Short mmCIF file of C-alpha atoms in Angstrom, two decimals:
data_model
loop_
_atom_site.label_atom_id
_atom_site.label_comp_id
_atom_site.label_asym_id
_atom_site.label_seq_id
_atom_site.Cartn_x
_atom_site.Cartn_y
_atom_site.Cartn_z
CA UNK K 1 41.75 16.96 -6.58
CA UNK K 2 45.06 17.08 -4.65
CA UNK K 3 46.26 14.14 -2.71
CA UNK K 4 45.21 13.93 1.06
CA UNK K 5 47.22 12.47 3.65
CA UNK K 6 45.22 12.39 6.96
CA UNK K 7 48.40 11.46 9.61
CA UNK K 8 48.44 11.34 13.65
CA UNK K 9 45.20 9.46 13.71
CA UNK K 10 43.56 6.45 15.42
CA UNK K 11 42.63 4.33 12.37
CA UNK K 12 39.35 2.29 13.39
CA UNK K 13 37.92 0.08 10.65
CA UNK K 14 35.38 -2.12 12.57
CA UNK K 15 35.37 -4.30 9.48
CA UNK K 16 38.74 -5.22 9.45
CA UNK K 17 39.53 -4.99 13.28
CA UNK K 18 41.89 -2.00 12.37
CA UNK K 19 42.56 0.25 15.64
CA UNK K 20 45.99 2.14 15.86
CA UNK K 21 47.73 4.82 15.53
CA UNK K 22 48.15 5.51 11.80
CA UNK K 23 47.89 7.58 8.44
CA UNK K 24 45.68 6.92 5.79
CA UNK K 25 46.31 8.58 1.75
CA UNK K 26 43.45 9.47 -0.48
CA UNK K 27 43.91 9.72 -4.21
CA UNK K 28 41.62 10.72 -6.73
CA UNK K 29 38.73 10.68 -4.13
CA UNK K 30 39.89 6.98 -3.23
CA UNK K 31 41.30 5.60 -0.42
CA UNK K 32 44.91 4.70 -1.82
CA UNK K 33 46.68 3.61 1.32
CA UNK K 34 45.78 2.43 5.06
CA UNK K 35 48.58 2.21 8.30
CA UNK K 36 51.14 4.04 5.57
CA UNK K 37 54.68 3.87 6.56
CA UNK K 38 56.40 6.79 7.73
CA UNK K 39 58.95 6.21 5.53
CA UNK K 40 57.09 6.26 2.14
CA UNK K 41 56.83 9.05 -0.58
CA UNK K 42 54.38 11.34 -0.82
CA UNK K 43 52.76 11.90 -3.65
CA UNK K 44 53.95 15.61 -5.06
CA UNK K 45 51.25 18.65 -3.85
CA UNK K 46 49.73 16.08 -0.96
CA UNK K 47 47.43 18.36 1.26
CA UNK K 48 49.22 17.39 4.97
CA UNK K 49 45.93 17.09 7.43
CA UNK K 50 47.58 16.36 11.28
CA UNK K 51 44.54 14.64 13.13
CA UNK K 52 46.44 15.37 16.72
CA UNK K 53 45.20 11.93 17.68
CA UNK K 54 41.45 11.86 17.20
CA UNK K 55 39.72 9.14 15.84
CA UNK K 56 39.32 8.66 11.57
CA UNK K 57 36.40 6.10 10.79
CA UNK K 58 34.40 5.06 7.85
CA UNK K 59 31.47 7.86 7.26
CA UNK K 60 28.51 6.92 9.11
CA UNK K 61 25.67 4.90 7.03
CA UNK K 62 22.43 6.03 8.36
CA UNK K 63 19.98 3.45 7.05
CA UNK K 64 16.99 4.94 8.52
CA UNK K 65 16.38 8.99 7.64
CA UNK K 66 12.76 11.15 6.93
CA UNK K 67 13.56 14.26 4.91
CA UNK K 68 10.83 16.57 4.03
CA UNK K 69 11.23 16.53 -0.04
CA UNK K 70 9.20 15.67 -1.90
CA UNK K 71 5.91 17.57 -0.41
CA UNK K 72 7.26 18.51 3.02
CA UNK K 73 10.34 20.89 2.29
CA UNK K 74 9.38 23.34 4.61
CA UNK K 75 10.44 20.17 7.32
CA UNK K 76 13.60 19.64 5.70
CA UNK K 77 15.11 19.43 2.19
CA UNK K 78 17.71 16.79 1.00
CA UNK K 79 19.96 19.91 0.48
CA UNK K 80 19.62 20.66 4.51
CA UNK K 81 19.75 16.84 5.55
CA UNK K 82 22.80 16.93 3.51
CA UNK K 83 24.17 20.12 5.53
CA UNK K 84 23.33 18.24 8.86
CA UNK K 85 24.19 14.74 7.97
CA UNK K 86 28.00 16.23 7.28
CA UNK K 87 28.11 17.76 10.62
CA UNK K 88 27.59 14.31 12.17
CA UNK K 89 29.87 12.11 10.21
CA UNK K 90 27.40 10.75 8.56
CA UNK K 91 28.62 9.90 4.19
CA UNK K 92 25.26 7.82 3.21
CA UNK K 93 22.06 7.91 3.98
CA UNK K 94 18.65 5.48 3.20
CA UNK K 95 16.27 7.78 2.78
CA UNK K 96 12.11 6.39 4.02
CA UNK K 97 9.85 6.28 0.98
CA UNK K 98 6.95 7.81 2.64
CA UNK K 99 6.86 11.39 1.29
CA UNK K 100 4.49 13.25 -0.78
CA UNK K 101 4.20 11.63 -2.97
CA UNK K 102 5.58 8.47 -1.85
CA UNK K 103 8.77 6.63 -3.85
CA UNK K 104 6.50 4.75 -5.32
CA UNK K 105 7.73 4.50 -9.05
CA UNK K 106 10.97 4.47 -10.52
CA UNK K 107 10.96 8.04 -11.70
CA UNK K 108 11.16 9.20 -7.86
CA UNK K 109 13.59 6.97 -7.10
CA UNK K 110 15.85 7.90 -9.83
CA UNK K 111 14.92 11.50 -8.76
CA UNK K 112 16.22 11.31 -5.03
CA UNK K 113 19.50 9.89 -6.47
CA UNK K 114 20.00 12.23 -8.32
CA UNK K 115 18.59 15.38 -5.38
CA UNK K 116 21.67 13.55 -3.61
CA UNK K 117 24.48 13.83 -6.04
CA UNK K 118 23.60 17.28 -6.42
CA UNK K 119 24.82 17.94 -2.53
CA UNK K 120 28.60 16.56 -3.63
CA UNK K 121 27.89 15.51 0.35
CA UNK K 122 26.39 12.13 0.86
CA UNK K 123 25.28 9.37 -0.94
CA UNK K 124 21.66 9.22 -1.22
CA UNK K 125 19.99 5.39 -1.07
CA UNK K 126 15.96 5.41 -1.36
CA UNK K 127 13.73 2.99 -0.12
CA UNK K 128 11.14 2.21 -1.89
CA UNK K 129 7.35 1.96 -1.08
CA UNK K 130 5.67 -1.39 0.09
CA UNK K 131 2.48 -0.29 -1.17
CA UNK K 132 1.40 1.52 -3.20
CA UNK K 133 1.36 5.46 -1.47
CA UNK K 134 2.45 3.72 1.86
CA UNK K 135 -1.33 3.31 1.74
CA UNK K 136 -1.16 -0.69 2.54
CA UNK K 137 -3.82 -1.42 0.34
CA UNK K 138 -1.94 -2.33 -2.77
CA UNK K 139 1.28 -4.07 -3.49
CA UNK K 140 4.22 -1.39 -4.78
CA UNK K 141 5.89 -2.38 -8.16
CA UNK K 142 8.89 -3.65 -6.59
CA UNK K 143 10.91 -5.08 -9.48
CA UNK K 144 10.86 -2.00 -10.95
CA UNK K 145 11.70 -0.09 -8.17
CA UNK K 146 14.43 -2.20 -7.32
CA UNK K 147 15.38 -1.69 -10.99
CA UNK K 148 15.44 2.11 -10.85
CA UNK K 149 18.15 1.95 -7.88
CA UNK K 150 15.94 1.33 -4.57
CA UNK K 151 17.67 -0.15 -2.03
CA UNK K 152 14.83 -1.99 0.18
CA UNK K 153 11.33 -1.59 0.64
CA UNK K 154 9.20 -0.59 3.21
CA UNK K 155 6.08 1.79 4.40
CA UNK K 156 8.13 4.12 6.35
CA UNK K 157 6.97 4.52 9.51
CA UNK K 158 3.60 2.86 9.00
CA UNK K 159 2.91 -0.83 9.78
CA UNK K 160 1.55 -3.07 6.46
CA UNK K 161 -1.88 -4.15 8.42
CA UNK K 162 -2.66 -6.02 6.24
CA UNK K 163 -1.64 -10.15 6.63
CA UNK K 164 -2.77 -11.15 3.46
CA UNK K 165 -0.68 -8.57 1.67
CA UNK K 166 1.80 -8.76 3.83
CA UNK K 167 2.55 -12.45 2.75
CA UNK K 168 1.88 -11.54 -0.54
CA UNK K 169 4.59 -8.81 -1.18
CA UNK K 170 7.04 -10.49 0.96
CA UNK K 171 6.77 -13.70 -1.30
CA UNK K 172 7.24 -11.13 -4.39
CA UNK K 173 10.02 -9.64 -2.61
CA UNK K 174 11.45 -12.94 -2.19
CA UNK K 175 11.67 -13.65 -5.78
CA UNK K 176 13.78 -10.84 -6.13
CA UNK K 177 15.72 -11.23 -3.02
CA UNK K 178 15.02 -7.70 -1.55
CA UNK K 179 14.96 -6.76 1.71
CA UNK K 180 12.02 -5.88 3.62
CA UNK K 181 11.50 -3.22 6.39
CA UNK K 182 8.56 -3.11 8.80
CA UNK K 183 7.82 -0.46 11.19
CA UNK K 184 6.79 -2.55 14.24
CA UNK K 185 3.77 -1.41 15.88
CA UNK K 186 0.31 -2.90 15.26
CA UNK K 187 -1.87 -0.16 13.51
CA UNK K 188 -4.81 -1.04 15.38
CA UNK K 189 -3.37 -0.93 18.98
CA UNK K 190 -1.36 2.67 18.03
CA UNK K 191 -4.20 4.52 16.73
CA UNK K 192 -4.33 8.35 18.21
CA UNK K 193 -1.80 6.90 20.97
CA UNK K 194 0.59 9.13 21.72
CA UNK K 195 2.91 7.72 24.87
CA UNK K 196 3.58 4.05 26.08
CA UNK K 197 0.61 2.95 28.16
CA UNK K 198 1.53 2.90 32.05
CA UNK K 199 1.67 4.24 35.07
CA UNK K 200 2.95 7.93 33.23
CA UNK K 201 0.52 8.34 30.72
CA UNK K 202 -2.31 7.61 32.71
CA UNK K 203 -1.01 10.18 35.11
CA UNK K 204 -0.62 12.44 32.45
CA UNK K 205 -3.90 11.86 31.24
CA UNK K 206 -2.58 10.85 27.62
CA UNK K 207 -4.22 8.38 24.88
CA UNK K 208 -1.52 5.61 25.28
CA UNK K 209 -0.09 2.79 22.83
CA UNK K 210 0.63 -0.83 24.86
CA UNK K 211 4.00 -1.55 24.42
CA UNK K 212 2.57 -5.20 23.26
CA UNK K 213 1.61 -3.73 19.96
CA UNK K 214 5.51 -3.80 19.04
CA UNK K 215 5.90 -7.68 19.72
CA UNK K 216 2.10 -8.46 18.52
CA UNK K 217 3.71 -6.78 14.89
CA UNK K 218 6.73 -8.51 15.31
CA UNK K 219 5.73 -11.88 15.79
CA UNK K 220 3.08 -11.83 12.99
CA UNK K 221 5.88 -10.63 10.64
CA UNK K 222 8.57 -13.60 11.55
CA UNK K 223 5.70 -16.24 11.37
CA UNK K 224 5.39 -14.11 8.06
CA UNK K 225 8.86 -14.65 7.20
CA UNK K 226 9.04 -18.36 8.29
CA UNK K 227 6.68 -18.81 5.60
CA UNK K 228 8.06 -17.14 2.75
CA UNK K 229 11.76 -17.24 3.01
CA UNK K 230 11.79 -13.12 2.56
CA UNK K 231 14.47 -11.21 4.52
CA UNK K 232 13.01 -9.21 7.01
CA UNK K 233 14.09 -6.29 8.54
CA UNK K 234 12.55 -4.30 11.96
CA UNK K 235 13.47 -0.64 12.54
CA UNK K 236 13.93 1.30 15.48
CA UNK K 237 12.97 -1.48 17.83
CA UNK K 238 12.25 -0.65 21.56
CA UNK K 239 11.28 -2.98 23.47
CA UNK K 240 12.05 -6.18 25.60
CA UNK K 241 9.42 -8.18 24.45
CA UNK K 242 10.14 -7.66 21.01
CA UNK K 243 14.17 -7.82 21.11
CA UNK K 244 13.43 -11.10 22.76
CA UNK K 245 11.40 -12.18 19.82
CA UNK K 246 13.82 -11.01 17.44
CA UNK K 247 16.62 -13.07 19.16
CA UNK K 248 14.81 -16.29 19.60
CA UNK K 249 13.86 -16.13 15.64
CA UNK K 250 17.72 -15.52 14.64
CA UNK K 251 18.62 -18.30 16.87
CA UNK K 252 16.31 -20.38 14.64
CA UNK K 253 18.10 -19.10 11.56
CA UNK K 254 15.80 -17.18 10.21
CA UNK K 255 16.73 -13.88 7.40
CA UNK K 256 15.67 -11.47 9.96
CA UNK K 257 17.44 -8.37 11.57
CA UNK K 258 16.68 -5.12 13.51
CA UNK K 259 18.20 -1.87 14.00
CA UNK K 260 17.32 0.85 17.21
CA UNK K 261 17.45 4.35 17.40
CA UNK K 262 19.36 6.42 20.25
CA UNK K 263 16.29 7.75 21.42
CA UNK K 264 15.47 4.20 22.92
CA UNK K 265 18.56 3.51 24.64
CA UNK K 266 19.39 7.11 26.10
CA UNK K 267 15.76 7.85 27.19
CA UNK K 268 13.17 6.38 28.59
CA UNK K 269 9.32 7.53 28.66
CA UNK K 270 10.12 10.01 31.65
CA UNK K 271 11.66 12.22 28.88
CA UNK K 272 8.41 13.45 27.86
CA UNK K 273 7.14 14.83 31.67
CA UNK K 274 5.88 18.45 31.34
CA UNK K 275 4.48 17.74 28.23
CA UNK K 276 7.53 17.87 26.18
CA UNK K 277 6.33 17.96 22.71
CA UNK K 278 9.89 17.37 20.87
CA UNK K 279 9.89 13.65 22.71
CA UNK K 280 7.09 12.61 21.41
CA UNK K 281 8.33 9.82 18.91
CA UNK K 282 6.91 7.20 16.87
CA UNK K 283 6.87 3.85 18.42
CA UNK K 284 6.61 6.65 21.90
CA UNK K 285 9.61 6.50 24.33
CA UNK K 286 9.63 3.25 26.69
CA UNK K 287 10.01 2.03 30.28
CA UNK K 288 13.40 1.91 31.64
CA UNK K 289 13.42 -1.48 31.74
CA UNK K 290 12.60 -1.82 28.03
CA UNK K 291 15.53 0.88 27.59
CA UNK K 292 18.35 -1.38 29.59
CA UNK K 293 16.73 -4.33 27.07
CA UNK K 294 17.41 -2.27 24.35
CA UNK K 295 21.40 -1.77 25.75
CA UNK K 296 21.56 -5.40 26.45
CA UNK K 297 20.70 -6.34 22.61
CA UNK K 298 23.07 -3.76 21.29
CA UNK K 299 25.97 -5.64 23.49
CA UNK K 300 24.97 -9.27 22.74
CA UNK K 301 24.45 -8.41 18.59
CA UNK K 302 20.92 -8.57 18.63
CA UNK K 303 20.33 -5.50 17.38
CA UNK K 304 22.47 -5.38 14.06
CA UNK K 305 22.52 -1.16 13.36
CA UNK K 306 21.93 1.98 15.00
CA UNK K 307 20.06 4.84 12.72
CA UNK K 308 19.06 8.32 13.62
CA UNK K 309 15.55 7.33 13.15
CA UNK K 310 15.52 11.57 11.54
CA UNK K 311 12.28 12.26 11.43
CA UNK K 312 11.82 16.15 11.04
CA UNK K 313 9.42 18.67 12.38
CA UNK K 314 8.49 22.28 12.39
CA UNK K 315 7.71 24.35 15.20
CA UNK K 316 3.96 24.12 13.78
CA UNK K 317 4.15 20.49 14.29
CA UNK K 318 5.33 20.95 17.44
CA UNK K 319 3.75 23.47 19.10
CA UNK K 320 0.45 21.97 20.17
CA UNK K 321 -0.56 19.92 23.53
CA UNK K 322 1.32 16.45 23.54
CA UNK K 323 -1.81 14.52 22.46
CA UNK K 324 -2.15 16.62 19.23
CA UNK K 325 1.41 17.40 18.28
CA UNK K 326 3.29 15.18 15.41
CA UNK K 327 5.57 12.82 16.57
CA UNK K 328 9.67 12.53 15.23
CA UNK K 329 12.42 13.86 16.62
CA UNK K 330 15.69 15.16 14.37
CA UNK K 331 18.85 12.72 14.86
CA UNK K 332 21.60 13.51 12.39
CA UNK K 333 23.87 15.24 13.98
CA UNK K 334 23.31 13.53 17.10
CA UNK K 335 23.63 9.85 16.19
CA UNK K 336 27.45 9.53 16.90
CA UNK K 337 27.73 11.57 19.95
CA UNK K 338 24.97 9.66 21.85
CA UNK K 339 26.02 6.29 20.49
CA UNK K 340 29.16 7.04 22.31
CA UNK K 341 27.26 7.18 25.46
CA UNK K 342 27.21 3.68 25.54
CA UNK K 343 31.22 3.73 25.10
CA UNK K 344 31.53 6.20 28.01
CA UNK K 345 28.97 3.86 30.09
CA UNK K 346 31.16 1.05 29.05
CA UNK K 347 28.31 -1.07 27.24
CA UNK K 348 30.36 -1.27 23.70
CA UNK K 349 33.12 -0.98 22.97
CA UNK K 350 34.57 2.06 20.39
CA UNK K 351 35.14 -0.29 17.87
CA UNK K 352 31.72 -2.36 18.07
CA UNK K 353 29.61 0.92 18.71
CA UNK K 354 30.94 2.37 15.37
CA UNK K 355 30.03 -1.51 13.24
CA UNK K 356 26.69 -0.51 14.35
CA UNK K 357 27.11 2.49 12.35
CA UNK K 358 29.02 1.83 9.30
CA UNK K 359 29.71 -1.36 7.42
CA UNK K 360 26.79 -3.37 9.22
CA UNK K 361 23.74 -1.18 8.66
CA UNK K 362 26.12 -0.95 5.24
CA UNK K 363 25.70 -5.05 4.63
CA UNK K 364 22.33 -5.13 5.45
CA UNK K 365 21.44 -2.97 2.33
CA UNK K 366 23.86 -4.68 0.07
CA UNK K 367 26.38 -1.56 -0.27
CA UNK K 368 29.96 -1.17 0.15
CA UNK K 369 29.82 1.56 2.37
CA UNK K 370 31.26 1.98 5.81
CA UNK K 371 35.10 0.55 5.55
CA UNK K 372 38.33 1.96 5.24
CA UNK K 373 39.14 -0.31 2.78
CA UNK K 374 41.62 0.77 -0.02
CA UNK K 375 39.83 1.64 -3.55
CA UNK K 376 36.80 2.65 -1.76
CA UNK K 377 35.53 5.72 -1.93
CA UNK K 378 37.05 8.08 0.85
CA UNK K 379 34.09 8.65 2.93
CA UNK K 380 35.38 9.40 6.31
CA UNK K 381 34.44 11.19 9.85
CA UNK K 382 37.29 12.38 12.18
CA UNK K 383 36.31 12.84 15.51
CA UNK K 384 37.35 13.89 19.06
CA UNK K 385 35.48 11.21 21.30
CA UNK K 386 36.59 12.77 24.78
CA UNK K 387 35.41 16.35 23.63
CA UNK K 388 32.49 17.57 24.23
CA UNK K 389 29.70 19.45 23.16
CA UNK K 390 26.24 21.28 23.80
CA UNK K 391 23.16 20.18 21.88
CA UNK K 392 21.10 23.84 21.02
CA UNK K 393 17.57 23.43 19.73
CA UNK K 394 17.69 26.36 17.10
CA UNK K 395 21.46 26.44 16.48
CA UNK K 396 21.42 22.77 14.58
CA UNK K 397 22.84 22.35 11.32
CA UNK K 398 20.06 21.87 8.89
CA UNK K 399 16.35 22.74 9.04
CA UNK K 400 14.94 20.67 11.78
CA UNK K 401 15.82 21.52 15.27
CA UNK K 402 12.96 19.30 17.01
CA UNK K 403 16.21 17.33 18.95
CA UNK K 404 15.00 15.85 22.11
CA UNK K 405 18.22 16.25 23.53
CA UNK K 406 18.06 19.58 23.62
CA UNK K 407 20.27 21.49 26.35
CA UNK K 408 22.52 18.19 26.88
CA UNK K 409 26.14 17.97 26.82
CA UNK K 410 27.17 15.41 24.85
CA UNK K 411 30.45 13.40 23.81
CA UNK K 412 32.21 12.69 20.14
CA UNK K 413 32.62 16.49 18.46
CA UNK K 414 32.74 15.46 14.80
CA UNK K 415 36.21 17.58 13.43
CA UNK K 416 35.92 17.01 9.84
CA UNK K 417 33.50 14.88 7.00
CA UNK K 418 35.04 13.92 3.27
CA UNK K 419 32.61 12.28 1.02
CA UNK K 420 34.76 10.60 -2.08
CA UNK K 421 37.90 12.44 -1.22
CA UNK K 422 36.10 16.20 -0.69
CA UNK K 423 35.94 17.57 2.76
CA UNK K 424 32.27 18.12 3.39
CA UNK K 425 32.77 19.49 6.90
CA UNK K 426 35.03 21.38 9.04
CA UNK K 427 34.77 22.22 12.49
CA UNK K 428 35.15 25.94 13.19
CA UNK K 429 37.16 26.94 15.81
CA UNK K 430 35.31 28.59 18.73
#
């Protein structure tokens, strides 16, 4: 592999406060230098890259993706995931455990590793299982999962029901100091719902979920936590209530933390008037005022990552009436470009918006990921934030093309991807 030298770039390394004007080397798929002097040597055969000012970041960690494989590939394989996840920056991502079968023993564990290296494109991290099947009716083995390379453990994007297990696997987990991830939304109070109950979905006529069912979950699972010590995670949190819970318990000191999606603080439950089928997510879009909570937690750290929350569909899925139709959106290659919404809105700054997508979602799984440190590996995203570009349901990269931001014009065209040193993604010219 030839020397790289990326030059005429805005360095931002949220870790490090880095942000200037810079060049950065990469040597043997490593980062070798950062903020390199004009005036040094090259290294002989260097590969000259001029970034004409855009901005070079850490790849994006994406700690919260659905692909379709194993038992769903006609969703979305790792292989596509892998094709889309390079067109949005993104170097590493933790894939959800509940697939058919679910990554509930090592073997599958060691398998998705392994699905991943084969891309030469991102780095693969599985979750694995709570229970056994994501069936919540039987602890996982989580010391050997954790064993065989998984990197947290959760149900996907079901609730555990269950208290008494509940406080039994989170003790376990405790013992081995893993983190856990719930999906927030009481089981019993989102059964066969399908948008946030209100004013909307009883005008739509639509089986609705209370938003209350996200902070009921929540506040059973910190009690939960209080108790056992185990560090607790919540993903894509959406709502006021529960962000408020979340911040009084962190106040108190307790291992917990949270991550959002962009769906819940671009959109709010108006997104899915008409019907629209491809905004119909799991926990459903909110109230606006829940969505300006969720942009006040991202600017006062409450919320500690953003994921794409990638949950893929076929038109199949899709195309049924709104009560019937499976909920999940795609989000790869639109993470970064609506995240910098927020920048353009002038709720986060550049630098803080990207921590939410690189070394902090990074931390929280106990990985190295997401800094421009040198020796790392050189996963990086360039990208113009101040171009922009059209989101085209069917024209994606990848398999799934359920986006509900289909037909916007967003910000933050991603230019180029290198995972270890190997460019992974080029923009083509248009």
């Amino acid at each position: 592999m030839k020397p790289l030298l990326l030059t005429n770039v805005r360095l931002i390394d949220p870790k490090s406060g880095l942000d200037k004007i810079g060049r950065l080397l990469v040597k043997e798929g490593k980062i070798a230098a950062v903020d390199m002097p004009e005036s040094e040597k090259l290294p002989d055969a260097c590969e000259i890259i001029d970034g004409q000012g855009a901005v070079l970041c850490p790849g994006l960690v994406d700690m919260r993706v659905t692909v379709g494989e194993p038992g769903y590939e006609y969703r979305e394989t790792i292989a596509t995931a892998a094709e889309a996840s390079a067109a949005g920056g993104i170097t590493t991502m933790a894939i959800l455990p509940n697939s058919k079968p679910a990554i509930d023993n090592p073997a599958l564990v060691t398998l998705l590793k392994a699905k991943g290296e084969e891309t030469h494109s991102v780095n693969i991290l599985p979750y694995g299982a709570l229970s056994v099947g994501c069936e919540g009716k039987e602890m996982a083995e989580i010391g050997l999962l954790q064993e065989a390379g998984a990197i947290a453990f959760t149900d996907g994007n079901k609730a555990l029901e269950n208290t008494r297990l509940m406080m039994l696997t989170m003790a376990y987990a405790r013992g081995y100091n893993c983190l856990v991830v719930q999906h927030p939304e009481d089981p019993s109070l989102a059964r066969k719902g399908s948008a946030t109950r209100g004013e909307l979905a009883t005008k739509l006529g639509l089986p609705s979920i209370p938003a209350a069912a996200e902070a009921i979950m929540i506040a059973r699972d910190l009690r939960l936590a209080e108790l056992t010590g185990c560090r607790l995670h919540f993903g894509h949190v959406s709502t006021a209530e529960g962000l408020g819970l979340i911040r009084q318990a962190k106040a108190k000191g307790l291992p917990v933390s949270c991550d959002t999606a962009p769906v819940y603080f671009d959109l709010n439950e108006d997104a899915i008037g008409d019907f629209r089928t491809y905004a119909k997510l799991s926990p459903p879009l909110r109230s606006e005022e829940d969505r300006q909570a969720v942009c006040q937690a991202l600017a006062d750290g409450t919320i500690d990552a953003i994921a794409s929350d990638h949950l893929p569909r076929d038109v199949d899925d899709k195309r049924l009436p709104f009560a019937e139709a499976a909920a999940g959106g795609t989000g790869l290659v639109t993470l970064l470009s609506v995240t910098l919404l927020q920048v353009k809105k002038g709720d986060l700054s550049l630098s803080d918006a990207l921590s939410l997508l690189t070394y902090r979602p990074a931390e929280l799984l106990g990985q190295q990921f997401g800094t421009l440190s040198i020796g790392v590996d050189a996963d990086l995203c360039l990208f113009d934030p101040d171009q922009n570009w059209l989101v085209e349901a069917g024209k994606l990269p990848g398999r799934a093309q359920n986006t509900p931001f289909d037909n916007r014009e967003l910000p933050g065209v991603v230019l180029g991807t290198w995972k270890a040193g190997r460019r992974v993604y080029a923009r083509q010219s248009s």
